[in-house]
XYZ file of N, CA and C in Angstrom:
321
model
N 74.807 13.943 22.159
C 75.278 12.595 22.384
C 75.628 12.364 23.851
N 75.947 13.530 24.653
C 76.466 13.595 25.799
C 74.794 12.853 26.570
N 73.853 13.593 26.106
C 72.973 13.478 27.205
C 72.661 11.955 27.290
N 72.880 10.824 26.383
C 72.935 9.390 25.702
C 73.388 8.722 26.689
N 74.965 9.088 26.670
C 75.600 8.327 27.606
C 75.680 8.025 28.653
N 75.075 9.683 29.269
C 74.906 9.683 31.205
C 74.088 8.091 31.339
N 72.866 8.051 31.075
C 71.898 6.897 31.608
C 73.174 5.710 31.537
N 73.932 5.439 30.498
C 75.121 3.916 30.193
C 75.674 3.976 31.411
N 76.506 5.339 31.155
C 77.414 5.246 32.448
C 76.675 4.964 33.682
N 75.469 5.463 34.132
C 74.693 5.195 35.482
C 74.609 3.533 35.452
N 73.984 2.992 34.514
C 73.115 1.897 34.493
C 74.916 1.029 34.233
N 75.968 1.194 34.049
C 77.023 0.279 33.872
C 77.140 0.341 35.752
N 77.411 1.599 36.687
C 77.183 1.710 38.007
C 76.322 0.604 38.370
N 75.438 0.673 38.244
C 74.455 0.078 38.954
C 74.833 -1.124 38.981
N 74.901 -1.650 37.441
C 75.550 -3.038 37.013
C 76.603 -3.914 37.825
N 77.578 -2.914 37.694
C 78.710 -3.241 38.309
C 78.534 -3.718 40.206
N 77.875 -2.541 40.997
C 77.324 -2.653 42.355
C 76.645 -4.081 42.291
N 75.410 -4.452 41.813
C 75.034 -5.488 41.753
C 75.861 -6.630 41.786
N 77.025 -6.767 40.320
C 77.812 -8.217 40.373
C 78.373 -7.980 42.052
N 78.869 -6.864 42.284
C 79.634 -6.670 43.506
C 78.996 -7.159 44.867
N 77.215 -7.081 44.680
C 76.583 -7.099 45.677
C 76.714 -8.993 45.789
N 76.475 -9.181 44.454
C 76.339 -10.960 44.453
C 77.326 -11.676 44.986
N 78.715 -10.945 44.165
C 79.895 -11.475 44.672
C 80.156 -11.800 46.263
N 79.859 -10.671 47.053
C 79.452 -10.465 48.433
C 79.161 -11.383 49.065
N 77.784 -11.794 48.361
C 76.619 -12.523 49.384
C 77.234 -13.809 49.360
N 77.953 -14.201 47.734
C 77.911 -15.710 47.918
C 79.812 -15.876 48.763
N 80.512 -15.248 49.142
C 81.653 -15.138 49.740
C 81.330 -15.236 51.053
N 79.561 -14.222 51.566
C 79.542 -14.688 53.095
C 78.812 -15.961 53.226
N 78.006 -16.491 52.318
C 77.297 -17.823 52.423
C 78.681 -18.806 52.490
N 79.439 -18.793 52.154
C 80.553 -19.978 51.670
C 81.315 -19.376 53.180
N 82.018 -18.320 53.972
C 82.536 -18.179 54.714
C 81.666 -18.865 55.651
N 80.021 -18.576 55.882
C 79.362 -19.099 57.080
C 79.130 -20.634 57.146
N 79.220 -21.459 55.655
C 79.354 -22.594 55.482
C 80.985 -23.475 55.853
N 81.854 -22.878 55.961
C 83.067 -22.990 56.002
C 83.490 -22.858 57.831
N 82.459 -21.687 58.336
C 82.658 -21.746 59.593
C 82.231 -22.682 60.362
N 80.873 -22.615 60.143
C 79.984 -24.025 60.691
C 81.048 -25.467 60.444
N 81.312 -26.150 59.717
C 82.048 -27.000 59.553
C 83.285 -27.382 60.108
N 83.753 -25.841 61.111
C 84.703 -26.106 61.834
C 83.970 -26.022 63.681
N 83.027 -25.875 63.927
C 81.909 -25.641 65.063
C 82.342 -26.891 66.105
N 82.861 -27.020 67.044
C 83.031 -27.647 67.751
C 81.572 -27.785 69.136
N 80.924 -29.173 69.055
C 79.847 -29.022 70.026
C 80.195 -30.181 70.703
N 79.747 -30.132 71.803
C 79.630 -30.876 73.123
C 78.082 -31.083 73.747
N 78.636 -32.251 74.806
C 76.697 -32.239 75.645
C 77.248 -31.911 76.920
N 76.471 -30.908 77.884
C 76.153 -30.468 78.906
C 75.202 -31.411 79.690
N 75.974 -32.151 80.252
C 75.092 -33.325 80.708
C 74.113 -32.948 81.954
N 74.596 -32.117 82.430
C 74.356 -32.100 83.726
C 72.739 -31.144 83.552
N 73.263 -30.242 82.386
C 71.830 -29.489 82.129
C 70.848 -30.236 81.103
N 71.494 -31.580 80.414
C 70.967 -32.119 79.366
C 70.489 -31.184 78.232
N 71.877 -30.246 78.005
C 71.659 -29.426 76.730
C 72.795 -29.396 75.790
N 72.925 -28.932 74.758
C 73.998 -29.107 74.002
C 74.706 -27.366 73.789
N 76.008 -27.554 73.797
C 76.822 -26.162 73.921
C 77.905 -26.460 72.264
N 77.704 -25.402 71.724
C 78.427 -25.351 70.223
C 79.068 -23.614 69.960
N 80.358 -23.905 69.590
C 80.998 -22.737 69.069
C 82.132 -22.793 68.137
N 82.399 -21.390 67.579
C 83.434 -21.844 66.321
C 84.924 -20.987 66.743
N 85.923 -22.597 66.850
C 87.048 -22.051 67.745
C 87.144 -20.705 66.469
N 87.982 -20.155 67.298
C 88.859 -18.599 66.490
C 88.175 -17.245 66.107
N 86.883 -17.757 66.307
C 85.407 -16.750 66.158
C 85.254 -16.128 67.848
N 85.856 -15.636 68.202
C 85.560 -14.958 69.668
C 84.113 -14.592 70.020
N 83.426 -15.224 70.900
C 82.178 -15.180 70.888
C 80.488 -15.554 70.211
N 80.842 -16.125 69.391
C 80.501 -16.739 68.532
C 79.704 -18.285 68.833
N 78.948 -18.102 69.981
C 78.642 -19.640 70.332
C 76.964 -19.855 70.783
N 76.387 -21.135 71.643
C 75.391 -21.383 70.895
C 74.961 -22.514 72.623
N 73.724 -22.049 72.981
C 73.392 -23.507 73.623
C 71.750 -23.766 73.380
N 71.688 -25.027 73.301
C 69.851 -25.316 72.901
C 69.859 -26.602 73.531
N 68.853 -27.189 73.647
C 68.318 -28.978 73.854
C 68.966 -29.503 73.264
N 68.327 -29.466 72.149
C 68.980 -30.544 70.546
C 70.430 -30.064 70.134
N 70.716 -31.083 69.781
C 71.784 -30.718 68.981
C 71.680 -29.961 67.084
N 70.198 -30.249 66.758
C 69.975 -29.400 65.673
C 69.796 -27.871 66.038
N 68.974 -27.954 66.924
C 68.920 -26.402 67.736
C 69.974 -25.362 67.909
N 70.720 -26.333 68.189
C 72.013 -25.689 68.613
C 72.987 -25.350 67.430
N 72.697 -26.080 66.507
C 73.264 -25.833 65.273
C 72.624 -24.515 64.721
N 71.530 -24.220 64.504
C 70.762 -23.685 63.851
C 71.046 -21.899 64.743
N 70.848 -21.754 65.971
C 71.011 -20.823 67.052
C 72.865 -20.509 66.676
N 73.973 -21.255 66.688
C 75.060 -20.982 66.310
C 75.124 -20.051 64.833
N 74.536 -20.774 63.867
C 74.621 -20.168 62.291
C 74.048 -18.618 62.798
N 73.031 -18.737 63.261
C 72.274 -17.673 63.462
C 73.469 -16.701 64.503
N 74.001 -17.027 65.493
C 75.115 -16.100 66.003
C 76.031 -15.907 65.260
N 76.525 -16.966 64.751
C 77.870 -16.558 63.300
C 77.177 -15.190 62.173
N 76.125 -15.515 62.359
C 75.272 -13.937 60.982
C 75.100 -12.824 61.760
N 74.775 -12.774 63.246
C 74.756 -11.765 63.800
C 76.219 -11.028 63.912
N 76.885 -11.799 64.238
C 78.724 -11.549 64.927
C 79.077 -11.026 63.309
N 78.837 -11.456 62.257
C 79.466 -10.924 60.941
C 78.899 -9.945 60.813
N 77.738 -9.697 60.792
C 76.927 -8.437 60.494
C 77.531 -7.099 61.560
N 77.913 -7.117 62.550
C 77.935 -6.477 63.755
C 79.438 -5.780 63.248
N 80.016 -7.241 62.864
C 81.897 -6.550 62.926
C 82.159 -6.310 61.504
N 81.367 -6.284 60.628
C 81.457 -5.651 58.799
C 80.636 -4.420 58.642
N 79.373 -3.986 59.932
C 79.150 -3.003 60.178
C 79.981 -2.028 60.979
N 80.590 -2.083 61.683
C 81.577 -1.508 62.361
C 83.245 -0.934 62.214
N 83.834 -2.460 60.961
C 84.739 -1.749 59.905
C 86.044 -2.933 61.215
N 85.186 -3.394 61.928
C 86.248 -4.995 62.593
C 86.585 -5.886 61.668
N 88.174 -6.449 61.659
C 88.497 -7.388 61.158
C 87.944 -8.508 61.380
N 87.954 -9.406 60.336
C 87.250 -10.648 60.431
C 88.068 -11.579 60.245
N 88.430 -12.580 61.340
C 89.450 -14.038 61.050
C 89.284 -14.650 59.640
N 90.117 -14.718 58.501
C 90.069 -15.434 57.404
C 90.069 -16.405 57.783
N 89.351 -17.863 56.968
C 88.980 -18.707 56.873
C 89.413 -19.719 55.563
N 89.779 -20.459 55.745
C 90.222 -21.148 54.297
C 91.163 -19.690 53.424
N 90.942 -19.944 52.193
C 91.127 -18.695 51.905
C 89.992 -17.735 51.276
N 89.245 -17.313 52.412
C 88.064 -16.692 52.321
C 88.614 -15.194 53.410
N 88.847 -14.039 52.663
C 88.596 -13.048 53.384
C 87.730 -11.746 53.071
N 87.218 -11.868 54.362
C 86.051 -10.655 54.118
C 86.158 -9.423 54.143
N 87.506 -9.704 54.854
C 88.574 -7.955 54.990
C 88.204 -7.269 53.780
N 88.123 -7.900 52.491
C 88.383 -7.379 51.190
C 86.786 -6.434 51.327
N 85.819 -7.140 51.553
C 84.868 -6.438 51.474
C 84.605 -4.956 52.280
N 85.452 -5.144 53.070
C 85.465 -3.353 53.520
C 86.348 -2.221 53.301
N 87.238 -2.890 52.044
C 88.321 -1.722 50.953
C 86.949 -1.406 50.240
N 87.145 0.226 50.319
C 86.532 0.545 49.101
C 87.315 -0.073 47.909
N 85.972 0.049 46.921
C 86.058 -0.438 45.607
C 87.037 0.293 44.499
């Protein structure tokens, strides 16, 4: 009966990692949606370009032509800057009440 259960217990693992993995993804989609929304942009007149960043995010910023550009180049630095400091085991500024801290306690 023993040999039965190993595969449950593995495949409940696996199970479990997965909800964990989902849980994850949709906590950083909603944090990066949550950040963007606080993105403060301006026009650079002088270069006729647009400059965008998200106060409290240290480094975290963005310049393009457009102002969609610039949106789009920001999101894209907000995923790099998260990826960089959740690889590394850096705290991450909570947001609403969104923290990602949680995601680097082991389970």
């Amino acid at each position: 009966m023993a040999e039965r259960e190993a595969p449950l217990v593995i495949l409940d693992a696996v199970l479990c990692r997965l909800d964990w993995e989902k849980e994850s993804q949709s906590m950083l989609a909603s944090y990066i949606d949550q950040a963007m929304e606080r993105a403060a942009y301006e026009i650079i007149e002088d270069e006729g370009s647009y400059w965008g960043e998200i106060p409290g995010l240290q480094g975290v910023w963005a310049s393009q032509a457009t102002l969609e550009g610039c949106r789009r180049e920001l999101r894209e630095a907000l995923g790099d800057w998260l990826a960089l400091r959740l690889s590394l085991g850096l705290t991450i500024p909570v947001i609403g009440e969104l923290d990602l801290n949680r995601m680097l306690q082991p389970a």
